[in-house]
XYZ file of C-alpha atoms in Angstrom:
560
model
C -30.170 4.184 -17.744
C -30.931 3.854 -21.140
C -27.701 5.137 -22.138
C -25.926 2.748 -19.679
C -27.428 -0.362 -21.486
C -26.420 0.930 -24.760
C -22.763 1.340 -23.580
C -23.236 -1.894 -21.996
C -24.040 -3.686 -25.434
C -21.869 -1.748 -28.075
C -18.766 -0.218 -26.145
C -18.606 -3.016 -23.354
C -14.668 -4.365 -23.260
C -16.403 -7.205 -20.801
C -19.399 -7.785 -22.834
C -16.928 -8.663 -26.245
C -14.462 -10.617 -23.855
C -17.402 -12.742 -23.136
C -18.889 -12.976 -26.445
C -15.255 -13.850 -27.913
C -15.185 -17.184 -24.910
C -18.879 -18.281 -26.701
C -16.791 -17.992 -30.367
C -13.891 -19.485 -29.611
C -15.601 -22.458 -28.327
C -18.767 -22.596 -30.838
C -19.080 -26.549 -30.322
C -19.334 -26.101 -26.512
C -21.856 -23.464 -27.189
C -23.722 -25.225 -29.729
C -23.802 -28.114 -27.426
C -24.960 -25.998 -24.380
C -28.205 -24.611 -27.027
C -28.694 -28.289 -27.726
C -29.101 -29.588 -23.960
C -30.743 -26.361 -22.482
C -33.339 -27.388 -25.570
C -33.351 -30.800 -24.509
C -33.756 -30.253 -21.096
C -37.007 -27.360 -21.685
C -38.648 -30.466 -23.513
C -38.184 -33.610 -21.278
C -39.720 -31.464 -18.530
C -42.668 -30.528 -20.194
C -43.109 -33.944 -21.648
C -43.126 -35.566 -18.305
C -46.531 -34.504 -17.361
C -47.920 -34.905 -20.686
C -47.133 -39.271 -20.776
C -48.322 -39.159 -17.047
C -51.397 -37.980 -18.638
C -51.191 -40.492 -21.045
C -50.466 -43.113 -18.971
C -53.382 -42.454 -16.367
C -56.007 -41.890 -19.225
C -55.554 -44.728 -21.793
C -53.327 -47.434 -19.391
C -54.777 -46.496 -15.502
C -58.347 -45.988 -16.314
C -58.948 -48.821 -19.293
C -58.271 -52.280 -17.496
C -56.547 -55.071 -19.031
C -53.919 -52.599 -20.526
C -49.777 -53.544 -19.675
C -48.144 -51.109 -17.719
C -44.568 -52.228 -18.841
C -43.844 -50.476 -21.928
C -45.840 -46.619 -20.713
C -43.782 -47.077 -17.431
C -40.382 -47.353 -19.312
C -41.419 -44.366 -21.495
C -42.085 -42.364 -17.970
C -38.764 -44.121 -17.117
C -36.936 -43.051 -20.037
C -38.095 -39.524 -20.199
C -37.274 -38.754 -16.101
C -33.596 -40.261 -16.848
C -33.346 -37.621 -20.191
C -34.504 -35.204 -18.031
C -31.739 -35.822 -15.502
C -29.298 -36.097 -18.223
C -29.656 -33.056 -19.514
C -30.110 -30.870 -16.896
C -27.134 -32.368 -15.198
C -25.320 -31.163 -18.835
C -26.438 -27.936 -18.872
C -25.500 -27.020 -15.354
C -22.101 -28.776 -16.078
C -21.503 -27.125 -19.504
C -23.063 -23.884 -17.863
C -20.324 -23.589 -14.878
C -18.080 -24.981 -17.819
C -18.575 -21.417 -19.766
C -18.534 -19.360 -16.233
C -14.797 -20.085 -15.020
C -14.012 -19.879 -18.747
C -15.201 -16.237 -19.071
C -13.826 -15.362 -15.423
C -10.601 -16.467 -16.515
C -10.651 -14.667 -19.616
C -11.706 -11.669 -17.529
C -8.993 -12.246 -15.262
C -6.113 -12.830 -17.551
C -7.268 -8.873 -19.421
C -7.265 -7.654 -16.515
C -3.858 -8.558 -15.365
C -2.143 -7.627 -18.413
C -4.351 -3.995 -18.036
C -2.796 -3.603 -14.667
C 1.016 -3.966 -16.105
C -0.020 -1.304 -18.240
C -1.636 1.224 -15.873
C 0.524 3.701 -14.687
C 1.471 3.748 -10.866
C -0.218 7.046 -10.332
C -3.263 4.696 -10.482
C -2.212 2.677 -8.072
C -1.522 5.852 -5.683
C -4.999 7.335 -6.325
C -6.665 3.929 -5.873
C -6.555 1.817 -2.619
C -5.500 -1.483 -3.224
C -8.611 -2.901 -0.962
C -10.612 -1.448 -4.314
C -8.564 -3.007 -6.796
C -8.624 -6.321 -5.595
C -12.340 -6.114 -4.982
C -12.630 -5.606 -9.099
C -10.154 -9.182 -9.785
C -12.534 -11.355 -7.255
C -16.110 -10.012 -6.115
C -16.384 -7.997 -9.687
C -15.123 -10.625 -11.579
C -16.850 -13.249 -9.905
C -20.418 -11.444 -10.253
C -19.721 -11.055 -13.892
C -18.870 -15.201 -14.073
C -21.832 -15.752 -12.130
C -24.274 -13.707 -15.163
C -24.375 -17.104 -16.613
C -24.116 -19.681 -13.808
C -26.698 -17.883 -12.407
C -28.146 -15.300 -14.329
C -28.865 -15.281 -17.730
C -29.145 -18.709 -19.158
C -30.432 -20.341 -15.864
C -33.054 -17.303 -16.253
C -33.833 -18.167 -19.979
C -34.439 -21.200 -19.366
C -36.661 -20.690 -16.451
C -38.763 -18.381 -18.902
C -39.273 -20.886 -21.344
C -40.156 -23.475 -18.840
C -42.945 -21.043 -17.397
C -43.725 -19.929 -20.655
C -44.168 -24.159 -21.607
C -45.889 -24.943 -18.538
C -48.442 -21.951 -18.963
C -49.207 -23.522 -22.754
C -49.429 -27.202 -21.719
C -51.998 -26.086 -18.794
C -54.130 -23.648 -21.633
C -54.094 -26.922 -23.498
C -56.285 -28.890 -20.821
C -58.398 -25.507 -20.246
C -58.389 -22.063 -20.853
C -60.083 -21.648 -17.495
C -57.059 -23.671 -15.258
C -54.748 -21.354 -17.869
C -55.887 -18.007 -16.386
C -55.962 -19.164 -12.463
C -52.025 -20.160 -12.909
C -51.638 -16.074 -14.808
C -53.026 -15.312 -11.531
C -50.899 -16.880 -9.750
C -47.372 -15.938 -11.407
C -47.094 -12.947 -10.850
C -48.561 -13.245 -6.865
C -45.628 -15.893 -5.933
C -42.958 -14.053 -8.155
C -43.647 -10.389 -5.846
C -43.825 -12.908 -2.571
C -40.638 -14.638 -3.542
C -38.858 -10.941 -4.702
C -40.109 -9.325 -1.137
C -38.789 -11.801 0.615
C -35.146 -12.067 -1.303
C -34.825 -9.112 -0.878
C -35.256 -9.010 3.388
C -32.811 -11.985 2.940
C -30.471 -10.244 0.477
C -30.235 -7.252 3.090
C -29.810 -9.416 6.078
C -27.009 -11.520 4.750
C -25.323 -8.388 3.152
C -25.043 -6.918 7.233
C -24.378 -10.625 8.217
C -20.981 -10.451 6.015
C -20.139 -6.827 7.612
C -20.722 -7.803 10.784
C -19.088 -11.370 10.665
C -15.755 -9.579 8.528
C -15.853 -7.478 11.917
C -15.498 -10.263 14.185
C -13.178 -11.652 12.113
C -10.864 -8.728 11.747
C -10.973 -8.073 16.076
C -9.345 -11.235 16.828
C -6.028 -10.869 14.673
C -6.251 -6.846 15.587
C -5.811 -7.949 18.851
C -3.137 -10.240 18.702
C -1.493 -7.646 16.748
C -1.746 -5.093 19.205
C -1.865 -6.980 22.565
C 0.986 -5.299 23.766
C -0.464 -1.850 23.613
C -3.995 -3.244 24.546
C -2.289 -4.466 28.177
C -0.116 -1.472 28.509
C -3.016 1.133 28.262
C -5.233 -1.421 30.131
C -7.945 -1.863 27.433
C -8.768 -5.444 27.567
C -12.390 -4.915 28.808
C -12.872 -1.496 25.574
C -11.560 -4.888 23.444
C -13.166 -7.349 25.194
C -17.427 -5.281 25.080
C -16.404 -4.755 21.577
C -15.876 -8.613 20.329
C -19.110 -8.791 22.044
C -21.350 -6.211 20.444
C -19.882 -7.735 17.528
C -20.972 -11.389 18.238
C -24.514 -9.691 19.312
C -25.153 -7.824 16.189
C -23.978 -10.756 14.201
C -26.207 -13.271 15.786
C -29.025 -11.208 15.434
C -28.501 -10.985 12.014
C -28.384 -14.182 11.025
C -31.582 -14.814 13.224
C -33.196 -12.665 10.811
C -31.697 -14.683 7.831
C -32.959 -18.048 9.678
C -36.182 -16.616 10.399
C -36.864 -15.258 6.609
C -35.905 -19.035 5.357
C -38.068 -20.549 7.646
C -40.984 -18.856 7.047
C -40.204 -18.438 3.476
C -40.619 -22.392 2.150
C -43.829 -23.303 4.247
C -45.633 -20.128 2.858
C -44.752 -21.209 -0.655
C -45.616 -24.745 -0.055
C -49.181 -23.390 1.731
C -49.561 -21.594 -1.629
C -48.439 -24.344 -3.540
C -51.180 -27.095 -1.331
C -54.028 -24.290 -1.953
C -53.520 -24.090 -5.687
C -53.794 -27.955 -6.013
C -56.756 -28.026 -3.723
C -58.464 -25.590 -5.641
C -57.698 -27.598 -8.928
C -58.819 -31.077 -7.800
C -61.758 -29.578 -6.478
C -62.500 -27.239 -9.747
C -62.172 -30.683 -11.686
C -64.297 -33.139 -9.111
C -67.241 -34.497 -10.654
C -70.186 -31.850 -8.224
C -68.299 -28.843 -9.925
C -66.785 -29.994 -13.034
C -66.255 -26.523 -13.489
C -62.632 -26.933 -15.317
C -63.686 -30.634 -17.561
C -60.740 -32.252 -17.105
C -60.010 -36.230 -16.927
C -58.506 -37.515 -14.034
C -54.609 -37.799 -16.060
C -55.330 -34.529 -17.452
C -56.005 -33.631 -13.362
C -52.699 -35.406 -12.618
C -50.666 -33.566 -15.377
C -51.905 -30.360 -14.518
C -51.153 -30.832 -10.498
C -47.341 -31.874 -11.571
C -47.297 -28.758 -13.807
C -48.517 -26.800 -11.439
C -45.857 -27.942 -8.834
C -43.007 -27.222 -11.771
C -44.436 -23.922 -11.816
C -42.873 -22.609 -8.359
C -39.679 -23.616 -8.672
C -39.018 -21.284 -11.700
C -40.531 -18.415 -10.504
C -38.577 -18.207 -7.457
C -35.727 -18.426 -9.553
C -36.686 -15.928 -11.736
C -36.250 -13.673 -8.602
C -32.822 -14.204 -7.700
C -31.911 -14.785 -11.018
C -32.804 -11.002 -11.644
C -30.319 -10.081 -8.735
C -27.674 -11.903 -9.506
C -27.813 -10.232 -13.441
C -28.412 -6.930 -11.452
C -25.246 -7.151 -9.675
C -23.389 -8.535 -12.740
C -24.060 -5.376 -14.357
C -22.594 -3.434 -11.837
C -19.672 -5.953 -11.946
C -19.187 -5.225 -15.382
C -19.335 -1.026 -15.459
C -16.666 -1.591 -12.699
C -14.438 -3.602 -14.318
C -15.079 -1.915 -17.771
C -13.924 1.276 -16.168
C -10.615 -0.420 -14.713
C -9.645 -1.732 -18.623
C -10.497 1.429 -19.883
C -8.466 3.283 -18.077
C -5.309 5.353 -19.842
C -2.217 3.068 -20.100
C 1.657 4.491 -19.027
C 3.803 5.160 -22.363
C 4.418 2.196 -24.979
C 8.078 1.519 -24.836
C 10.463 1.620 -27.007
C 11.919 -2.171 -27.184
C 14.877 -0.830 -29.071
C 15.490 1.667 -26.382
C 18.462 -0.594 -24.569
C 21.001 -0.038 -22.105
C 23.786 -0.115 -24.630
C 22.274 2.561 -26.696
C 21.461 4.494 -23.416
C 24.512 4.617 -21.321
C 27.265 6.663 -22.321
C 29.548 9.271 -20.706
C 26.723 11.925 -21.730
C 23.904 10.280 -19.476
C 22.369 13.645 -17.628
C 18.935 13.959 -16.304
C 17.056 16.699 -17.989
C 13.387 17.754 -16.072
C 12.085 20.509 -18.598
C 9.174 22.504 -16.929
C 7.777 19.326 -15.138
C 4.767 19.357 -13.652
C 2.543 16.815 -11.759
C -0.579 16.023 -10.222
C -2.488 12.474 -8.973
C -5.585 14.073 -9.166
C -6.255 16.819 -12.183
C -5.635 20.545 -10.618
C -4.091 19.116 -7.455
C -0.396 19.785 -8.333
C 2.536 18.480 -6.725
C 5.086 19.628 -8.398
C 5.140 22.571 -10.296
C 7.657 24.118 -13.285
C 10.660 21.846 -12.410
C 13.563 22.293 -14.524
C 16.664 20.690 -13.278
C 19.806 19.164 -15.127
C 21.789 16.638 -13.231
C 25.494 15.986 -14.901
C 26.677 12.085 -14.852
C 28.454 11.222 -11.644
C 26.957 14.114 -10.010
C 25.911 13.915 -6.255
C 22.697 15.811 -5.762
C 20.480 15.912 -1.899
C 17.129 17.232 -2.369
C 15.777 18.292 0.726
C 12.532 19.408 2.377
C 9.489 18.872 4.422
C 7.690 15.735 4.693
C 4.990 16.015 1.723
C 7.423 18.371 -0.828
C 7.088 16.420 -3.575
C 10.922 14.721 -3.159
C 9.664 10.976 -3.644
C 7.355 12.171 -6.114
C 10.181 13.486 -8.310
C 12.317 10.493 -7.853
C 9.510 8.481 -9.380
C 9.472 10.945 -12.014
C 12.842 10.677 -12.767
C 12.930 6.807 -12.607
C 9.877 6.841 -15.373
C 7.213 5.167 -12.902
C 5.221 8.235 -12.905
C 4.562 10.502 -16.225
C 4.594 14.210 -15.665
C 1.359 16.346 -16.365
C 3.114 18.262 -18.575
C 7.305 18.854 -19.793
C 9.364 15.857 -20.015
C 11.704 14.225 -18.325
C 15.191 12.574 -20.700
C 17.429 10.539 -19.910
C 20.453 10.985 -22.553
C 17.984 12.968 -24.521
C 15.270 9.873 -24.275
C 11.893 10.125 -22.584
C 12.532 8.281 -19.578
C 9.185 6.527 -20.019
C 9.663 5.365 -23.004
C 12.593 3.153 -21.825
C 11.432 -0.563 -21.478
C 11.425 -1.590 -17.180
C 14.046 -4.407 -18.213
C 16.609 -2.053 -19.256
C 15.611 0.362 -16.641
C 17.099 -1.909 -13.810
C 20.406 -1.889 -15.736
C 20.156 1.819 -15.507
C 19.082 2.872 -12.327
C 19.544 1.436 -8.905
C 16.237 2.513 -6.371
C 17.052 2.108 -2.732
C 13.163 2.597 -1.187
C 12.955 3.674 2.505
C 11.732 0.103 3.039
C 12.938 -3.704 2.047
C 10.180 -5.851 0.648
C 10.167 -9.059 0.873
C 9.045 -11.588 -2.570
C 8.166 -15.108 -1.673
C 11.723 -17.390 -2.114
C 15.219 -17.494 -1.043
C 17.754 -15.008 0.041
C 19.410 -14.789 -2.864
C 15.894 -13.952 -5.009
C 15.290 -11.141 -2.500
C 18.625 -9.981 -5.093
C 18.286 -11.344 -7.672
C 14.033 -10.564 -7.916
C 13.878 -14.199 -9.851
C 15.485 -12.245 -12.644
C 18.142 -15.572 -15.108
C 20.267 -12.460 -16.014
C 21.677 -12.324 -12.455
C 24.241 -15.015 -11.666
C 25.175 -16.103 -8.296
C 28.293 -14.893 -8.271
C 26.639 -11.123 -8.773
C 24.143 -12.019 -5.576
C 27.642 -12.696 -3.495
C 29.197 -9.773 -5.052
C 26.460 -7.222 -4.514
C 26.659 -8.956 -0.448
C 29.871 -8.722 0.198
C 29.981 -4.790 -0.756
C 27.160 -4.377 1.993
C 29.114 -6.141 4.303
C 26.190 -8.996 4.641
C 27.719 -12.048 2.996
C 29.344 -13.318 6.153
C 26.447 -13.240 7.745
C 23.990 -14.966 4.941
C 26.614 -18.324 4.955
C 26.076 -18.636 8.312
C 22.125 -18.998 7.851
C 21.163 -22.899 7.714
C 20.852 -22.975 3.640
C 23.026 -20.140 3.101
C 22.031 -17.934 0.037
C 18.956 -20.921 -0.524
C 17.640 -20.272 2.770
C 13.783 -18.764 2.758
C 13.990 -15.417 3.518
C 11.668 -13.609 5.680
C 11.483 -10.480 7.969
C 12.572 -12.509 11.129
C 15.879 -13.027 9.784
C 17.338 -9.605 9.301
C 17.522 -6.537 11.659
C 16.096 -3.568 10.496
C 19.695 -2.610 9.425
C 20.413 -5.645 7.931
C 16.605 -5.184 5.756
C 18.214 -1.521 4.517
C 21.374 -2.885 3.373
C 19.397 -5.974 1.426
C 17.789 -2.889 -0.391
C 21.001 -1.478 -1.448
C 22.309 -4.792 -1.915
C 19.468 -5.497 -4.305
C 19.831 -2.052 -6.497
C 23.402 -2.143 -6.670
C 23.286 -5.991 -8.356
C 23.094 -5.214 -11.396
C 25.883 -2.649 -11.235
C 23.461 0.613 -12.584
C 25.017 4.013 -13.245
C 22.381 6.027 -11.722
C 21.742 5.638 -8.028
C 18.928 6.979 -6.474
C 18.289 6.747 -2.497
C 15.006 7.129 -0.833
C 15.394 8.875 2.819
C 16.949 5.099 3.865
C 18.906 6.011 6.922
C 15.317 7.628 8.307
C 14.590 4.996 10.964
C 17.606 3.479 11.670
C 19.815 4.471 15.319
C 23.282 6.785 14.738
C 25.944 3.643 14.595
C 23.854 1.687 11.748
C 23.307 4.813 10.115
C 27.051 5.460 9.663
C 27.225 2.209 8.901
C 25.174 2.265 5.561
C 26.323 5.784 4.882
C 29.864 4.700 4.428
C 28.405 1.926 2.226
C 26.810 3.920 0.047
C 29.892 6.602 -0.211
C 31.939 3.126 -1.609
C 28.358 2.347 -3.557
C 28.491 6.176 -5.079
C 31.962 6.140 -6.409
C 31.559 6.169 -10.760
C 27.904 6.735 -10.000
C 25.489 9.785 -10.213
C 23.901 9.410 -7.354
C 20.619 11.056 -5.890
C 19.348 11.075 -2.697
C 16.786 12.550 -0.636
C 17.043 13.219 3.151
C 15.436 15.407 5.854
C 18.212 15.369 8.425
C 21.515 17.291 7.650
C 23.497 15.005 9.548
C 22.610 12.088 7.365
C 23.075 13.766 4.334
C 26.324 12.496 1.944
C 28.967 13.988 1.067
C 26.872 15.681 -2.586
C 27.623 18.409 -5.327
C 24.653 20.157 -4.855
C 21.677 19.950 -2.238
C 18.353 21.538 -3.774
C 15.630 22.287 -1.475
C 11.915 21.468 -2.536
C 9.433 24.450 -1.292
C 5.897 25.126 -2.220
C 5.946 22.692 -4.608
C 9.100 23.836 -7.004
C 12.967 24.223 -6.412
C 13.496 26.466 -4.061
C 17.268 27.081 -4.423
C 20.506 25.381 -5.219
């Protein structure tokens, strides 16, 4: 653990992120020392004037109240002041560090390979941008600082009450720790109810679009009631969770204020005038009661406080393991298309191999050379490696050892701008951005005119229909729109745009009925023409017209 903390403080990307926010805004942060100061001292001041004010003004008649009872005035409105600055100044510094956080770890993820993104469910990488990040933003809003200053306030209180007597000093020591274990026991029951409350509730949450989604099958295999018990040993566990929550808050405050109401009893009866056992006047009394009530409120911070910097930690090994992890090849920004394409561009695999997860190969020894304007159909079983290679050959994956050259350049070295000049990727699905038709094409990218949109539409045969749509090309595009022929030829429409020399097609006629199939074979025998072209396919019948086919077995080329 010790080790942990260590890394934590010297090696910590997070931990200098954050320390970087607090130096690029030292006025904000001098100002946040500056109220958290200010507000530590109007709250321990408070019960020292109401001492004051009871002992010199209260007790001596003939005294005016007016100018004690602005001072008491004065000092509760400073109070207010500043605490309302430091929590303002405090959440201030929070979304400031989370977006700092956030923005890192964005730029990270355009840098991590996408054989990350293949070993890593997406579920788990999101959870690191929100709950991770937000834990990490809420070490200050409601960790460290706010747990600081509760110190210092306990820490002033404890003084202030030694001041009016030792004795009334060591019943509150007592007492500290006694309400700080209460207050921890019982966060924690409440922590560990709410975190099967969230489960539970996501549950019942989830079952109601999971149905919708599949009410078809639900009616056809007659499972209504299975559906129908299950929504309601959701509900059930759910409600009796949060009965437990209810049930810990409940009980929770009046034991506290019990403890609170015995504490005060026992120190006005301590100071009355049969015991006199503490020797304190009657403001001194006062001050010490109001103290005393201070006290609580702190401590029972102090409790969740600890939590939340608990969690925070673990927020921050997370996300310092995502930034640290190893970034895909720097390019080469004077790699460009111009300098690339020429009538010797061949695809050279050298003794390739590759593996997501270290010994776990996929492919293994691949050496291949693919002439320009060759047609090549690798075949094989489902799991081969095929899609694998085609990634490998595009540059989105790095092999675990060999290389893979494009014209004699490492393929991953070649910037992804100049990459869609090169290569046209037809995926065995269409996916959809948020915008128009025409950006489905175009993928938002000012280097694509209009007139290359209609082009690339009218070779798939799908112009005629677009104009027909109610905004034509501007129209939003979504799923509804297009059959799922319609969806492959978008794809081809959209890798063909930018008129690449290297086509590469991704087992795309797999789900589609015999007619459309011919359909979008003929299109891509028009689309192959001046092109090396590369496809993979698991059905002779859909394979094209090719040079060579070369069969992937046992992980390596089994023939030619």
């Amino acid at each position: 653990m010790n080790n942990k903390n260590k890394f934590i403080k010297i090696n910590s990307k997070v931990v200098k992120l954050i320390i970087n926010v607090f130096k690029t805004h030292k006025s904000l942060t001098c100002l946040l020392l500056f109220v958290i100061i200010g507000s530590i001292s109007f709250s321990l001041a408070t019960p020292q004037v109401l001492k004051y004010i009871i002992d010199d003004y209260l007790i001596v008649k003939g005294k005016s109240l007016l100018l004690p009872a602005l001072l008491y005035f004065s000092i509760i409105v400073f109070l207010g002041i500043f605490n309302f600055g430091k929590e303002g100044i405090i959440t201030v510094f929070g979304q400031k560090i989370i977006r700092k956080i956030k923005e890192e770890m964005m730029i990270k993820l355009t840098r991590i390979p996408i054989g990350y993104l293949a070993t890593n469910e997406s579920g788990s990488i999101v959870s690191r941008f929100s709950n991770d990040v937000e834990a990490v933003g809420s070490l200050f809003t409601n960790g460290i600082v706010s747990m600081i200053v509760d110190t210092f306030k306990i820490v002033g209180i404890v003084i202030s009450i030694w001041l009016f007597s030792y004795k009334l000093g060591i019943l509150v020591l007592f007492i500290i720790p006694v309400v700080y274990f209460l207050t921890r026991a019982f966060q924690r029951k409440m922590l560990k109810a709410q975190r099967l409350y969230r489960v539970l509730t996501a549950k019942v949450n989830n079952h109601i679009p999971e149905s919708i989604n599949n009410i078809q099958m639900i009616k056809s295999f007659a499972k209504e009631e299975y559906m129908e018990e299950r929504y309601v040993n959701y509900l059930d566990e759910s409600y009796e969770a949060m009965n437990k929550i209810n049930f810990y808050d409940s009980i929770f405050s009046p034991i506290i204020l019990i403890l609170r109401a015995v504490v005060v009893a026992l120190v006005v009866i301590l100071s009355s005038d049969q015991l006199s056992f503490l020797g304190l006047s009657i403001g001194s009394v006062a001050a010490a009661i109001e103290l005393i009530n201070n006290i609580f409120s702190p401590i029972e911070n102090l409790g969740m406080e600890l939590q939340n910097i608990q969690q925070s930690i673990a927020g921050i090994y997370r996300i310092d393991e995502f930034l640290n992890e190893e970034e895909e090849t720097e390019k080469d920004h004077n790699l460009t298309y111009e300098k690339i394409v020429n009538d010797n561009l061949n695809i050279e695999l050298k003794n390739v191999d590759f593996s997501y997860i270290k010994g776990e190969h996929i492919l293994e020894n691949i050496s291949l050379n693919i002439k320009h304007k060759e047609s090549v159909t690798f075949a094989g079983r489902t799991g081969a490696g095929k899609t694998t290679l085609f990634k490998l050959i595009l540059g989105l994956l790095e092999p675990s050892s060999g290389s893979v050259t494009l014209s004699n350049v490492k393929v991953s070295e070649i910037p992804n701008h100049e990459k869609r000049k090169i290569f046209g990727y037809v995926e065995q699905s269409f996916s959809f951005i948020k915008g128009s038709v025409a950006e489905q094409i175009s993928l938002k990218d000012e280097n694509i005119s209009k007139e290359d949109i209609e082009n690339a539409m009218k070779f798939v045969g799908l112009h005629d229909y677009i104009i027909t749509l109610e905004k034509g090309y501007d129209t939003f595009a979504s799923p509804h729109l297009f059959s799922q022929g319609q969806m492959q030829l978008l794809s081809i429409a959209r890798a063909i745009v930018t008129s690449p020399p290297i086509m590469l097609l991704d087992e795309i006629t797999a789900n589609l009925d015999s007619e459309t199939e011919e359909n979008i074979i003929s299109v891509l025998k028009s689309a192959s023409s001046e092109r090396t072209l590369l496809s993979i396919s698991h059905r002779l019948s859909s394979i094209l017209t090719c040079d060579r086919i070369i069969k992937l077995e046992n992980k390596s080329i089994a023939m030619e």
